Amino acid sequence: MERYLRKGRFGKRIGKTAPVYLAAVLEYLASELAELSGNMAKEKPMNRIRPREIVLAVRQDDELDRLLKDITIPGGGIYAITWHLDRQIENLEQIAWETQQAEEALAVQAVDLDGVV
């Protein structure tokens, strides 16, 4: 690691603990990715982690998605972005709820008018 840090010219000086820290960060990322991908594979009865599960795991985790937003995993397929559909569904549910509340209010007013007449 130290050799790659020095060769990459990331800075003029590289501390003795920098390679250890970098190795720990890479190990954490690899274990996190393996765990999430394994969970995706377990949802389907599978014994292996395919590139598709890696893509699904990365795209469903906010932090990994931000970190790996510009990568392409060969054989992973695409991840359909449906957030705009979720927003439209929430808007339709809100409109339906408001309509139901308005109809109930009109029904209460109609009952009151029937009692007055």
PDB file of C-alpha atoms in Angstrom:
ATOM      1  CA  MET A   1       0.000   0.000   0.000  1.00  0.00           C
ATOM      2  CA  GLU A   2       2.746   2.415   0.916  1.00  0.00           C
ATOM      3  CA  ARG A   3       4.408   1.870  -2.426  1.00  0.00           C
ATOM      4  CA  TYR A   4       1.192   2.702  -4.282  1.00  0.00           C
ATOM      5  CA  LEU A   5       0.610   5.783  -2.155  1.00  0.00           C
ATOM      6  CA  ARG A   6       4.108   7.045  -2.889  1.00  0.00           C
ATOM      7  CA  LYS A   7       3.923   6.121  -6.572  1.00  0.00           C
ATOM      8  CA  GLY A   8       0.530   7.827  -6.955  1.00  0.00           C
ATOM      9  CA  ARG A   9       1.938  11.134  -5.719  1.00  0.00           C
ATOM     10  CA  PHE A  10      -1.056  11.911  -3.522  1.00  0.00           C
ATOM     11  CA  GLY A  11       1.116  14.114  -1.356  1.00  0.00           C
ATOM     12  CA  LYS A  12       4.703  15.108  -0.724  1.00  0.00           C
ATOM     13  CA  ARG A  13       4.799  13.270   2.587  1.00  0.00           C
ATOM     14  CA  ILE A  14       3.061  10.051   3.550  1.00  0.00           C
ATOM     15  CA  GLY A  15       2.861   9.034   7.188  1.00  0.00           C
ATOM     16  CA  LYS A  16       3.724   5.578   8.453  1.00  0.00           C
ATOM     17  CA  THR A  17       0.120   4.844   9.418  1.00  0.00           C
ATOM     18  CA  ALA A  18      -1.430   5.993   6.105  1.00  0.00           C
ATOM     19  CA  PRO A  19      -1.117   2.578   4.400  1.00  0.00           C
ATOM     20  CA  VAL A  20      -2.588   0.846   7.463  1.00  0.00           C
ATOM     21  CA  TYR A  21      -5.527   3.248   7.523  1.00  0.00           C
ATOM     22  CA  LEU A  22      -6.096   2.845   3.782  1.00  0.00           C
ATOM     23  CA  ALA A  23      -6.027  -0.944   4.114  1.00  0.00           C
ATOM     24  CA  ALA A  24      -8.594  -0.778   6.929  1.00  0.00           C
ATOM     25  CA  VAL A  25     -10.908   1.419   4.865  1.00  0.00           C
ATOM     26  CA  LEU A  26     -10.651  -0.890   1.849  1.00  0.00           C
ATOM     27  CA  GLU A  27     -11.297  -3.942   4.037  1.00  0.00           C
ATOM     28  CA  TYR A  28     -14.394  -2.286   5.516  1.00  0.00           C
ATOM     29  CA  LEU A  29     -15.751  -1.373   2.081  1.00  0.00           C
ATOM     30  CA  ALA A  30     -15.158  -4.899   0.782  1.00  0.00           C
ATOM     31  CA  SER A  31     -16.860  -6.505   3.792  1.00  0.00           C
ATOM     32  CA  GLU A  32     -19.824  -4.117   3.581  1.00  0.00           C
ATOM     33  CA  LEU A  33     -20.253  -4.822  -0.115  1.00  0.00           C
ATOM     34  CA  ALA A  34     -19.962  -8.585   0.426  1.00  0.00           C
ATOM     35  CA  GLU A  35     -22.515  -8.491   3.247  1.00  0.00           C
ATOM     36  CA  LEU A  36     -25.080  -6.450   1.316  1.00  0.00           C
ATOM     37  CA  SER A  37     -24.597  -8.502  -1.840  1.00  0.00           C
ATOM     38  CA  GLY A  38     -24.915 -11.724   0.163  1.00  0.00           C
ATOM     39  CA  ASN A  39     -28.184 -10.497   1.630  1.00  0.00           C
ATOM     40  CA  MET A  40     -29.446  -9.725  -1.876  1.00  0.00           C
ATOM     41  CA  ALA A  41     -28.464 -13.236  -3.018  1.00  0.00           C
ATOM     42  CA  LYS A  42     -30.200 -14.810   0.006  1.00  0.00           C
ATOM     43  CA  GLU A  43     -33.479 -13.113  -0.915  1.00  0.00           C
ATOM     44  CA  LYS A  44     -33.458 -15.365  -3.937  1.00  0.00           C
ATOM     45  CA  PRO A  45     -32.470 -18.974  -3.300  1.00  0.00           C
ATOM     46  CA  MET A  46     -28.910 -18.588  -4.599  1.00  0.00           C
ATOM     47  CA  ASN A  47     -25.547 -19.898  -3.495  1.00  0.00           C
ATOM     48  CA  ARG A  48     -23.443 -17.311  -5.312  1.00  0.00           C
ATOM     49  CA  ILE A  49     -23.140 -13.578  -5.496  1.00  0.00           C
ATOM     50  CA  ARG A  50     -23.482 -12.523  -9.106  1.00  0.00           C
ATOM     51  CA  PRO A  51     -22.697  -9.065 -10.500  1.00  0.00           C
ATOM     52  CA  ARG A  52     -26.447  -8.373 -10.542  1.00  0.00           C
ATOM     53  CA  GLU A  53     -26.670  -8.705  -6.754  1.00  0.00           C
ATOM     54  CA  ILE A  54     -23.681  -6.400  -6.358  1.00  0.00           C
ATOM     55  CA  VAL A  55     -25.390  -3.737  -8.484  1.00  0.00           C
ATOM     56  CA  LEU A  56     -28.650  -4.065  -6.550  1.00  0.00           C
ATOM     57  CA  ALA A  57     -26.846  -3.888  -3.209  1.00  0.00           C
ATOM     58  CA  VAL A  58     -24.847  -0.809  -4.212  1.00  0.00           C
ATOM     59  CA  ARG A  59     -27.848   1.050  -5.598  1.00  0.00           C
ATOM     60  CA  GLN A  60     -30.045   0.349  -2.575  1.00  0.00           C
ATOM     61  CA  ASP A  61     -27.478   1.599  -0.064  1.00  0.00           C
ATOM     62  CA  ASP A  62     -27.322   5.409  -0.010  1.00  0.00           C
ATOM     63  CA  GLU A  63     -23.678   5.730   1.011  1.00  0.00           C
ATOM     64  CA  LEU A  64     -22.351   3.110  -1.404  1.00  0.00           C
ATOM     65  CA  ASP A  65     -24.495   4.562  -4.162  1.00  0.00           C
ATOM     66  CA  ARG A  66     -22.929   7.988  -3.674  1.00  0.00           C
ATOM     67  CA  LEU A  67     -19.432   6.501  -3.536  1.00  0.00           C
ATOM     68  CA  LEU A  68     -19.861   4.271  -6.600  1.00  0.00           C
ATOM     69  CA  LYS A  69     -22.267   6.400  -8.630  1.00  0.00           C
ATOM     70  CA  ASP A  70     -20.080   6.548 -11.748  1.00  0.00           C
ATOM     71  CA  ILE A  71     -19.057   2.914 -11.968  1.00  0.00           C
ATOM     72  CA  THR A  72     -20.294   0.229 -14.315  1.00  0.00           C
ATOM     73  CA  ILE A  73     -20.207  -3.381 -13.187  1.00  0.00           C
ATOM     74  CA  PRO A  74     -19.965  -5.694 -16.209  1.00  0.00           C
ATOM     75  CA  GLY A  75     -22.832  -8.187 -16.239  1.00  0.00           C
ATOM     76  CA  GLY A  76     -24.708  -6.297 -13.560  1.00  0.00           C
ATOM     77  CA  GLY A  77     -27.527  -4.972 -15.691  1.00  0.00           C
ATOM     78  CA  ILE A  78     -29.247  -1.707 -14.919  1.00  0.00           C
ATOM     79  CA  TYR A  79     -30.992  -0.461 -11.826  1.00  0.00           C
ATOM     80  CA  ALA A  80     -34.283   1.174 -12.684  1.00  0.00           C
ATOM     81  CA  ILE A  81     -34.698   4.452 -10.837  1.00  0.00           C
ATOM     82  CA  THR A  82     -38.280   4.620  -9.631  1.00  0.00           C
ATOM     83  CA  TRP A  83     -38.107   7.473  -7.140  1.00  0.00           C
ATOM     84  CA  HIS A  84     -40.162   9.716  -9.406  1.00  0.00           C
ATOM     85  CA  LEU A  85     -42.874   7.040  -9.579  1.00  0.00           C
ATOM     86  CA  ASP A  86     -42.869   6.749  -5.795  1.00  0.00           C
ATOM     87  CA  ARG A  87     -43.385  10.506  -5.546  1.00  0.00           C
ATOM     88  CA  GLN A  88     -46.300  10.389  -7.985  1.00  0.00           C
ATOM     89  CA  ILE A  89     -47.922   7.555  -6.023  1.00  0.00           C
ATOM     90  CA  GLU A  90     -47.556   9.546  -2.787  1.00  0.00           C
ATOM     91  CA  ASN A  91     -49.158  12.576  -4.473  1.00  0.00           C
ATOM     92  CA  LEU A  92     -52.058  10.466  -5.741  1.00  0.00           C
ATOM     93  CA  GLU A  93     -52.581   8.965  -2.274  1.00  0.00           C
ATOM     94  CA  GLN A  94     -52.616  12.460  -0.768  1.00  0.00           C
ATOM     95  CA  ILE A  95     -55.168  13.651  -3.340  1.00  0.00           C
ATOM     96  CA  ALA A  96     -57.348  10.585  -2.696  1.00  0.00           C
ATOM     97  CA  TRP A  97     -57.217  11.191   1.053  1.00  0.00           C
ATOM     98  CA  GLU A  98     -58.125  14.872   0.634  1.00  0.00           C
ATOM     99  CA  THR A  99     -60.981  13.942  -1.693  1.00  0.00           C
ATOM    100  CA  GLN A 100     -62.307  11.422   0.820  1.00  0.00           C
ATOM    101  CA  GLN A 101     -62.159  14.029   3.600  1.00  0.00           C
ATOM    102  CA  ALA A 102     -64.026  16.542   1.430  1.00  0.00           C
ATOM    103  CA  GLU A 103     -66.730  13.972   0.568  1.00  0.00           C
ATOM    104  CA  GLU A 104     -67.192  13.121   4.252  1.00  0.00           C
ATOM    105  CA  ALA A 105     -67.506  16.827   5.101  1.00  0.00           C
ATOM    106  CA  LEU A 106     -70.138  17.267   2.374  1.00  0.00           C
ATOM    107  CA  ALA A 107     -72.025  14.222   3.674  1.00  0.00           C
ATOM    108  CA  VAL A 108     -72.078  15.707   7.197  1.00  0.00           C
ATOM    109  CA  GLN A 109     -73.352  19.041   5.823  1.00  0.00           C
ATOM    110  CA  ALA A 110     -76.067  17.236   3.833  1.00  0.00           C
ATOM    111  CA  VAL A 111     -77.241  15.435   6.977  1.00  0.00           C
ATOM    112  CA  ASP A 112     -77.357  18.740   8.857  1.00  0.00           C
ATOM    113  CA  LEU A 113     -79.402  20.342   6.074  1.00  0.00           C
ATOM    114  CA  ASP A 114     -81.851  17.430   6.071  1.00  0.00           C
ATOM    115  CA  GLY A 115     -82.398  17.843   9.788  1.00  0.00           C
ATOM    116  CA  VAL A 116     -83.046  21.601   9.433  1.00  0.00           C
ATOM    117  CA  VAL A 117     -85.665  21.280   6.709  1.00  0.00           C
TER     118      VAL A 117
END
